[in-house]
Coordinates of C-alpha atoms in Angstrom, one line a residue:
M1 CA 34.4 54.2 3.4
T2 CA 31.8 51.7 2.4
T3 CA 28.6 52.5 0.4
A4 CA 25.2 52.0 2.0
G5 CA 24.2 48.4 1.9
A6 CA 27.8 47.1 1.1
E7 CA 29.3 44.8 3.6
T8 CA 32.8 45.2 5.0
R9 CA 35.4 42.5 4.8
E10 CA 35.0 41.8 8.5
E11 CA 31.3 41.3 8.0
L12 CA 31.8 38.9 5.1
E13 CA 34.4 37.0 7.0
A14 CA 32.1 36.7 10.0
K15 CA 29.4 35.3 7.7
L16 CA 31.7 32.8 6.1
R17 CA 32.8 31.6 9.6
E18 CA 29.2 31.1 10.6
A19 CA 28.5 29.2 7.4
Q20 CA 31.5 27.0 8.1
L21 CA 30.4 26.3 11.6
L22 CA 26.9 25.4 10.4
L23 CA 28.3 23.1 7.7
R24 CA 30.7 21.5 10.3
A25 CA 27.9 20.9 12.7
I26 CA 25.8 19.2 9.9
L27 CA 28.7 17.1 8.8
D28 CA 29.8 16.0 12.2
Y29 CA 26.4 15.1 13.8
L30 CA 24.1 14.0 11.0
P31 CA 24.2 10.7 9.1
I32 CA 25.1 12.6 6.0
S33 CA 28.1 12.9 3.7
V34 CA 29.0 15.6 1.2
C35 CA 31.3 15.1 -1.7
K36 CA 32.5 17.4 -4.5
Y37 CA 34.0 16.2 -7.7
D38 CA 35.7 18.1 -10.5
R39 CA 34.4 18.1 -14.1
V40 CA 35.8 14.5 -14.7
G41 CA 34.6 13.1 -11.5
T42 CA 37.7 13.3 -9.2
F43 CA 37.0 13.8 -5.5
T44 CA 38.0 17.2 -4.3
F45 CA 36.0 17.2 -1.1
Q46 CA 34.7 14.3 1.1
E47 CA 33.4 14.8 4.5
G48 CA 30.6 13.9 6.8
K49 CA 29.6 11.5 9.7
G50 CA 27.6 9.3 7.2
L51 CA 31.0 8.0 5.9
E52 CA 31.3 5.9 9.1
R53 CA 28.5 3.7 7.9
V54 CA 30.7 2.3 5.1
G55 CA 34.0 2.4 6.9
V56 CA 35.4 5.4 4.9
K57 CA 37.4 8.1 6.6
P58 CA 36.8 11.7 5.6
G59 CA 39.1 12.7 2.8
Q60 CA 40.1 9.1 2.2
L61 CA 39.0 9.1 -1.5
L62 CA 40.4 12.6 -2.4
G63 CA 42.2 12.4 -5.8
A64 CA 40.3 9.2 -6.7
N65 CA 37.9 9.2 -9.6
V66 CA 34.3 8.2 -8.7
L67 CA 33.5 6.8 -12.1
E68 CA 36.4 4.4 -11.8
L69 CA 35.1 3.2 -8.4
Y70 CA 31.8 2.5 -9.9
A71 CA 33.3 0.8 -13.0
D72 CA 31.8 -2.5 -12.0
H73 CA 28.4 -1.1 -11.1
P74 CA 27.5 1.4 -13.8
E75 CA 23.9 1.6 -12.5
G76 CA 25.2 3.3 -9.3
S77 CA 27.0 6.0 -11.2
E78 CA 24.1 7.1 -13.4
G79 CA 23.2 10.1 -11.2
I80 CA 26.9 11.2 -11.1
R81 CA 27.1 11.0 -14.9
Q82 CA 24.0 13.1 -15.2
G83 CA 25.3 15.6 -12.7
L84 CA 28.6 15.9 -14.4
A85 CA 26.6 16.6 -17.6
G86 CA 24.8 19.5 -15.9
R87 CA 21.6 17.7 -14.9
A88 CA 20.5 17.6 -11.2
S89 CA 18.8 14.4 -9.9
H90 CA 17.7 12.7 -6.9
G91 CA 17.7 9.0 -6.2
V92 CA 17.8 6.2 -3.6
L93 CA 20.8 3.8 -3.9
D94 CA 21.1 0.6 -1.9
A95 CA 24.8 -0.2 -1.6
L96 CA 27.1 -1.8 1.0
D97 CA 24.1 -2.7 3.2
T98 CA 23.2 1.0 3.4
V99 CA 20.3 2.9 1.8
W100 CA 21.4 6.3 0.6
D101 CA 19.0 9.1 -0.2
T102 CA 21.2 11.1 -2.6
W103 CA 21.0 14.5 -4.3
F104 CA 23.3 15.3 -7.2
V105 CA 23.8 19.1 -7.7
P106 CA 25.8 20.2 -10.7
V107 CA 28.5 22.9 -10.4
R108 CA 28.8 25.5 -13.2
D109 CA 31.5 28.0 -14.1
E110 CA 31.0 31.7 -14.8
R111 CA 29.8 30.9 -18.3
G112 CA 27.2 28.5 -17.0
E113 CA 29.0 25.4 -18.3
P114 CA 29.2 22.1 -16.2
D115 CA 32.2 22.3 -13.9
G116 CA 32.0 19.5 -11.5
L117 CA 29.3 18.1 -9.2
I118 CA 28.2 18.1 -5.5
S119 CA 26.6 15.0 -4.0
I120 CA 24.7 15.0 -0.8
N121 CA 24.2 11.6 0.7
L122 CA 21.8 10.9 3.6
D123 CA 21.9 7.6 5.4
A124 CA 18.3 6.6 5.2
T125 CA 18.8 2.9 6.3
Q126 CA 17.1 3.1 9.6
A127 CA 14.2 5.1 8.2
T128 CA 13.8 2.6 5.4
Q129 CA 13.8 -0.2 7.8
R130 CA 11.1 1.5 9.9
E131 CA 9.1 2.1 6.7
N132 CA 9.4 -1.6 5.8
E133 CA 8.4 -2.7 9.2
L134 CA 5.4 -0.4 9.3
R135 CA 4.4 -1.6 5.8
S136 CA 4.7 -5.3 7.0
K137 CA 2.6 -4.5 10.0
L138 CA 0.0 -2.8 7.9
D139 CA 0.0 -5.8 5.5
L140 CA -0.4 -8.2 8.6
I141 CA -3.3 -6.0 9.9
E142 CA -5.0 -6.1 6.6
K143 CA -4.7 -9.9 6.3
Q144 CA -6.0 -10.3 10.0
Q145 CA -8.9 -8.0 9.1
K146 CA -9.7 -10.1 6.1
V147 CA -9.6 -13.3 8.2
I148 CA -11.9 -11.7 10.7
R149 CA -14.4 -10.7 7.9
D150 CA -14.2 -14.2 6.4
L151 CA -14.9 -15.7 9.8
S152 CA -17.8 -13.3 10.4
T153 CA -19.4 -14.3 7.1
P154 CA -18.5 -17.9 6.6
I155 CA -20.0 -19.7 3.5
I156 CA -21.2 -23.1 4.6
E157 CA -22.3 -25.9 2.5
V158 CA -25.1 -27.2 4.8
W159 CA -26.6 -29.7 2.3
D160 CA -25.8 -31.0 -1.1
K161 CA -26.0 -28.0 -3.4
V162 CA -27.3 -25.8 -0.5
L163 CA -25.0 -22.9 0.7
T164 CA -25.8 -20.7 3.7
L165 CA -24.2 -17.4 4.5
P166 CA -24.9 -16.4 8.2
M167 CA -24.1 -12.7 8.6
V168 CA -23.5 -11.1 12.0
G169 CA -23.2 -7.5 13.3
V170 CA -23.4 -4.4 11.3
V171 CA -23.2 -5.0 7.5
D172 CA -21.9 -2.1 5.5
S173 CA -21.5 -1.6 1.7
L174 CA -17.8 -2.6 1.6
R175 CA -18.3 -5.8 3.6
I176 CA -21.4 -6.8 1.5
S177 CA -19.4 -6.2 -1.7
E178 CA -16.7 -8.7 -0.6
V179 CA -19.4 -11.2 0.5
M180 CA -21.1 -11.0 -2.9
D181 CA -17.9 -11.9 -4.6
N182 CA -17.1 -14.7 -2.4
L183 CA -20.7 -16.1 -2.4
L184 CA -21.0 -16.0 -6.2
S185 CA -17.6 -17.8 -6.6
A186 CA -18.8 -20.5 -4.1
I187 CA -22.0 -21.0 -6.0
V188 CA -20.1 -21.6 -9.3
N189 CA -17.4 -23.8 -7.6
K190 CA -19.8 -26.0 -5.7
D191 CA -22.6 -26.0 -8.5
A192 CA -25.0 -24.8 -5.8
R193 CA -28.9 -24.8 -6.3
F194 CA -29.8 -22.6 -3.3
A195 CA -28.0 -19.9 -1.4
I196 CA -29.5 -18.8 1.9
L197 CA -28.6 -15.4 3.2
D198 CA -29.3 -15.6 7.0
L199 CA -29.6 -12.1 8.5
T200 CA -30.6 -13.3 11.9
G201 CA -27.5 -11.9 13.5
V202 CA -27.5 -8.6 11.6
D203 CA -28.2 -5.6 13.9
A204 CA -28.4 -3.0 11.1
V205 CA -27.8 -2.2 7.5
D206 CA -27.1 1.0 5.7
T207 CA -29.0 2.2 2.8
R208 CA -26.6 1.1 0.2
T209 CA -26.3 -2.3 1.8
A210 CA -30.0 -3.0 1.6
G211 CA -29.9 -2.4 -2.1
Y212 CA -26.9 -4.7 -2.4
L213 CA -28.7 -7.6 -0.8
I214 CA -31.4 -7.3 -3.6
E215 CA -28.7 -7.1 -6.2
M216 CA -27.1 -10.2 -4.7
I217 CA -30.3 -12.2 -5.0
K218 CA -30.5 -11.1 -8.7
A219 CA -26.9 -12.1 -9.3
I220 CA -27.5 -15.5 -7.7
R221 CA -30.5 -16.0 -10.0
L222 CA -28.4 -15.2 -13.0
L223 CA -26.0 -18.1 -12.0
G224 CA -28.9 -20.5 -12.1
A225 CA -29.4 -20.8 -8.4
E226 CA -32.0 -19.4 -6.1
G227 CA -31.4 -17.0 -3.2
I228 CA -33.4 -17.1 0.0
I229 CA -33.3 -14.4 2.7
T230 CA -33.9 -15.6 6.3
G231 CA -34.2 -14.1 9.7
I232 CA -34.7 -10.4 8.7
R233 CA -35.1 -8.4 11.8
S234 CA -37.9 -5.8 12.1
N235 CA -35.6 -2.7 11.9
V236 CA -33.7 -4.2 8.9
A237 CA -37.2 -4.9 7.3
Q238 CA -38.2 -1.3 8.0
T239 CA -35.1 0.0 6.3
M240 CA -35.8 -2.0 3.1
I241 CA -39.4 -0.8 3.1
A242 CA -38.5 2.8 3.7
L243 CA -36.1 2.6 0.7
G244 CA -38.9 1.4 -1.4
L245 CA -37.1 -1.8 -2.4
D246 CA -39.1 -4.3 -4.4
L247 CA -39.0 -7.6 -2.4
S248 CA -41.8 -9.3 -4.5
G249 CA -39.3 -11.5 -6.4
V250 CA -37.4 -12.4 -3.2
T251 CA -38.0 -15.5 -1.2
T252 CA -38.0 -14.8 2.5
V253 CA -38.7 -16.9 5.6
G254 CA -38.6 -16.4 9.3
N255 CA -35.4 -18.3 10.2
L256 CA -32.6 -20.5 8.9
R257 CA -34.4 -23.7 9.9
A258 CA -37.4 -22.7 7.8
G259 CA -35.1 -21.8 5.0
L260 CA -33.3 -25.3 5.0
K261 CA -36.7 -27.0 5.0
L262 CA -37.8 -24.9 2.0
C263 CA -34.7 -25.8 0.1
M264 CA -35.2 -29.6 0.8
R265 CA -38.8 -29.5 -0.2
R266 CA -38.0 -27.9 -3.4
M267 CA -35.1 -30.1 -4.2
A268 CA -37.3 -33.2 -3.5
A269 CA -40.1 -31.8 -5.8
E270 CA -37.6 -31.2 -8.5
H271 CA -36.1 -34.7 -8.1
E272 CA -39.7 -36.2 -8.3
A273 CA -40.5 -34.1 -11.4
A274 CA -37.2 -35.1 -13.1
S275 CA -37.8 -38.9 -12.3
A276 CA -41.5 -39.0 -13.2
P277 CA -42.2 -41.0 -16.5
V278 CA -42.9 -38.9 -19.5
K279 CA -46.4 -39.3 -20.8

């Protein structure tokens, strides 16, 4: 007779067979290997399809000591040493042209003391390669996007000490922030006297961008240059007015041609003033 809730020997054996079938299916069909070591690191179990990756047969290392196998590579045995000391860990190890995603699970005796170790090793080589390929593609896309942004907002030295920045399309706050950094650097590097922001090709700006344009003019002035905005479309002008932006200190002209003429006139006037005899 068995008490209520107690399992018969037959039931326990059936569950054990089911667990063994499940473990065998995992070991035979997944790129995984499972090893068990006694308390000093000797292999007592070694199975799994993942062993094929490194040319090792199941059970081939039984009786060998894993710490001796890693004697020349102590960094690879750190997880094993921690596991034998009773500390579980997880790590990624690149060895023998294979990337192993490894879990170290300590085994304990009835008193709770360390009594060996189980390591579960998943061959993550293909997954890592796909991840690296994806990362490379994302890096390439990011570089291509930067090139496109740079091409769409080129900084051109159209005259000695005169830079122009023709902007095209929809200008958002992220793009204008990058443009500001590039333009300010170019002003310093080329010792520019004027920087023309040509908005003829700009279809629309968001609210933050309109404010950035004014801030850019102020930053240009702090560097000792003068910022001029040309070609503002009516809808862009309406956005700036609706925001209540103060444009009184900003020089604006109708188009790039007019902006260039203005720069040349002012430079000529400055040259005449500098060369005039002192009275």
